[in-house]
Amino acid sequence: MRSPKRKTEKRFFTLVELAAALTVAGFVVLITGTAAMSFWKTWEAASGLTARLEEYRKIDTVMDTLVRNAVPFNWTDRDGTNDTSSDLLFDGQEDELFFTSLRRAYAGSEGSLLFVRIRLEEDGDLVADCSLFPRFPWLVNDEDDMPWTREVLARKVRSVSFLYADRSENGELEWEEAEWDREEKSFLPLAIRMTVVWEDGTEESWLRRTAGSGASSVFGDRMSAAQGSTTR
């Protein structure tokens, strides 16, 4: 004879057990979400810091290799009229800088001079334009068949400003808060300070001496030059 089948009773979760399970699941989701959000914020902050440090590195490189090696370089016959006068290829504005820098020359290279322009574009990019061919500060905004080599130093920049150091007649150091007047000063500043302000409010400054700023240089005594004497 067949034994009678034992009836299986179905057991359902009680309301208390269901509430406990949902509570545990909620805690797991909350902990997982909090950990994921913390990880995301940490990663985002680290990425932002890495990007900002990379911008600092680019600006440091420009200041160390270009601004620190800025040299006085004159261009004769500015207007092509066989004029014997010469103009210094340097233009220090309050928010833009144009100068000539000395670089290491190699065999087969285009020369040891580099013409540089540092400026802030309308979209907030701080850029350094470089050219191996002579460029003139009075023509840089005109159309040119020879393009600049453009490098973006920093993005989302609110403003950039420059200060130029010089010595007064009594030998004291003073800072030019406005533009460097190359019509009156046929020599380079002793030092150049660049201040960059980002859109998030971060502000950093870089200060470098220039190469052509000694008491005696190819222009002779800088104090005599400042007083309008003939350049040697």
XYZ file of C-alpha atoms in Angstrom:
232
model
C 0.000 0.000 0.000
C 1.094 3.450 -0.718
C 1.785 5.636 2.257
C -0.304 8.782 2.338
C 1.473 11.918 1.115
C 2.344 14.352 3.809
C 0.782 17.717 3.160
C 3.355 20.515 2.885
C 2.409 23.671 4.660
C 3.462 26.977 3.064
C 4.978 29.483 5.443
C 4.813 33.201 4.662
C 6.984 35.979 6.068
C 5.450 37.867 8.876
C 5.071 41.604 8.700
C 7.833 42.047 11.280
C 10.266 39.896 9.276
C 9.429 41.735 6.071
C 9.975 45.107 7.735
C 13.302 43.925 9.163
C 14.450 42.659 5.759
C 13.499 45.927 4.067
C 15.294 47.881 6.790
C 18.476 45.853 6.329
C 18.260 46.237 2.541
C 17.755 49.982 2.950
C 20.830 50.237 5.160
C 22.872 48.280 2.601
C 21.720 50.571 -0.221
C 22.388 53.665 1.911
C 25.888 52.529 2.857
C 26.666 51.573 -0.741
C 25.359 54.892 -2.066
C 27.251 56.891 0.558
C 30.469 55.033 -0.217
C 29.972 55.540 -3.958
C 29.254 59.262 -3.478
C 32.298 59.671 -1.229
C 34.439 57.881 -3.782
C 33.076 60.079 -6.571
C 33.687 63.295 -4.647
C 37.208 62.170 -3.740
C 37.942 61.222 -7.340
C 36.502 64.503 -8.610
C 38.556 66.527 -6.112
C 41.702 64.571 -6.965
C 41.093 65.052 -10.693
C 40.565 68.790 -10.191
C 43.716 69.060 -8.090
C 45.703 67.099 -10.683
C 44.454 69.366 -13.469
C 45.277 72.499 -11.450
C 48.768 71.215 -10.603
C 49.310 70.525 -14.301
C 48.356 74.147 -15.050
C 50.791 75.326 -12.367
C 53.496 73.198 -13.969
C 52.875 74.712 -17.414
C 52.979 78.258 -16.067
C 56.127 77.468 -14.058
C 57.777 76.137 -17.217
C 56.939 79.289 -19.187
C 58.155 81.550 -16.392
C 61.362 79.555 -15.841
C 62.356 78.897 -19.454
C 60.947 81.945 -21.262
C 60.354 84.910 -18.952
C 63.543 84.300 -16.971
C 65.460 84.226 -20.263
C 63.877 87.392 -21.655
C 66.566 89.451 -23.384
C 66.628 92.940 -24.899
C 66.305 92.675 -28.668
C 65.977 95.684 -30.962
C 64.581 95.807 -34.482
C 66.013 98.399 -36.861
C 64.000 100.170 -39.556
C 60.551 99.552 -38.136
C 58.641 101.115 -41.045
C 60.908 99.953 -43.870
C 62.081 103.480 -44.636
C 65.805 102.836 -44.123
C 65.540 104.585 -40.783
C 68.517 103.994 -38.501
C 66.415 104.079 -35.334
C 65.472 100.834 -33.618
C 62.613 99.595 -31.471
C 62.753 97.236 -28.517
C 60.727 94.093 -29.179
C 59.060 94.170 -25.785
C 55.544 95.214 -24.884
C 54.459 94.952 -21.266
C 50.761 95.665 -20.894
C 48.715 95.373 -17.733
C 47.014 92.209 -19.013
C 49.289 91.031 -21.840
C 53.015 90.475 -22.332
C 55.169 90.355 -25.464
C 58.911 89.718 -25.255
C 61.930 88.076 -26.853
C 63.438 85.077 -25.098
C 66.775 83.364 -25.503
C 66.668 79.621 -26.026
C 69.199 76.876 -26.563
C 70.143 76.514 -30.230
C 70.930 73.204 -31.858
C 72.517 72.294 -35.176
C 70.000 72.843 -37.930
C 67.636 74.840 -35.701
C 66.054 78.151 -36.667
C 68.086 80.219 -34.202
C 68.382 81.013 -30.530
C 65.613 83.622 -30.236
C 61.983 82.921 -29.453
C 59.275 85.565 -29.728
C 56.596 85.066 -27.083
C 53.190 86.516 -26.327
C 51.225 85.651 -23.151
C 47.566 86.656 -23.146
C 44.083 85.743 -21.942
C 41.546 84.789 -24.584
C 37.847 85.632 -24.403
C 36.885 82.036 -23.591
C 39.029 82.083 -20.428
C 42.064 80.261 -21.831
C 45.457 81.599 -20.743
C 47.755 80.951 -23.695
C 51.405 81.387 -24.624
C 52.029 82.053 -28.322
C 55.569 81.380 -29.543
C 57.307 81.993 -32.850
C 60.804 81.293 -34.144
C 60.411 84.113 -36.644
C 60.574 87.801 -35.689
C 57.258 89.189 -34.497
C 56.530 92.791 -33.672
C 54.353 93.985 -30.787
C 52.908 96.746 -32.957
C 51.704 94.174 -35.524
C 50.709 91.130 -33.451
C 46.976 91.763 -33.897
C 47.227 91.988 -37.676
C 46.703 89.031 -39.950
C 49.859 87.033 -40.493
C 50.659 84.191 -42.855
C 52.981 82.642 -40.277
C 50.933 81.079 -37.482
C 51.968 81.122 -33.848
C 52.695 77.955 -31.923
C 49.916 78.095 -29.333
C 49.938 76.396 -25.938
C 47.099 76.599 -23.437
C 48.569 77.186 -19.980
C 45.332 77.271 -17.979
C 41.582 77.202 -18.521
C 38.655 78.921 -16.804
C 40.808 81.947 -15.961
C 39.034 85.115 -14.861
C 41.933 87.534 -15.227
C 45.686 87.830 -15.686
C 47.788 90.833 -14.707
C 51.445 91.791 -14.940
C 53.700 93.995 -12.818
C 57.114 95.249 -13.939
C 60.003 96.044 -11.602
C 62.384 98.945 -12.193
C 64.801 101.071 -10.197
C 64.072 104.712 -9.524
C 66.648 107.478 -9.886
C 67.729 106.978 -6.273
C 68.201 103.249 -6.863
C 65.115 102.016 -5.021
C 63.050 99.177 -6.441
C 59.609 100.169 -7.671
C 56.791 98.344 -9.426
C 55.056 99.634 -12.517
C 51.360 98.926 -11.994
C 50.412 100.083 -15.484
C 51.995 99.214 -18.811
C 55.746 99.295 -19.431
C 56.322 102.289 -21.707
C 58.886 101.097 -24.252
C 58.930 104.553 -25.849
C 60.499 105.971 -22.690
C 62.362 102.877 -21.482
C 64.600 101.210 -24.036
C 65.451 98.369 -21.651
C 63.752 95.427 -19.995
C 62.200 95.405 -16.524
C 64.335 94.010 -13.731
C 61.639 91.442 -13.016
C 58.162 90.482 -14.171
C 55.343 89.332 -11.924
C 52.310 87.533 -13.342
C 49.147 87.049 -11.281
C 46.468 84.613 -12.450
C 42.951 84.529 -10.990
C 40.747 81.530 -11.814
C 36.954 81.584 -12.020
C 36.705 79.679 -8.714
C 38.551 82.505 -6.944
C 41.955 80.807 -6.735
C 44.776 83.337 -7.147
C 48.457 82.582 -7.716
C 51.441 84.769 -8.608
C 54.768 84.048 -10.282
C 57.806 86.332 -10.090
C 60.958 85.990 -12.195
C 64.011 88.097 -12.949
C 64.754 88.750 -16.610
C 68.056 87.899 -18.276
C 68.666 91.362 -19.736
C 68.223 93.360 -16.548
C 71.676 93.757 -15.042
C 73.216 97.074 -14.031
C 75.337 96.788 -17.178
C 74.094 95.036 -20.285
C 74.157 95.388 -24.053
C 72.309 98.643 -23.486
C 74.975 99.996 -21.159
C 74.090 101.518 -17.799
C 70.331 101.139 -17.240
C 70.128 104.258 -15.087
C 71.678 106.318 -17.877
C 69.234 104.757 -20.301
C 66.382 105.602 -17.959
C 67.511 109.241 -17.950
C 67.478 109.341 -21.738
C 71.187 109.044 -22.538
C 72.459 107.414 -25.708
C 72.386 103.632 -25.629
C 75.692 101.905 -26.149
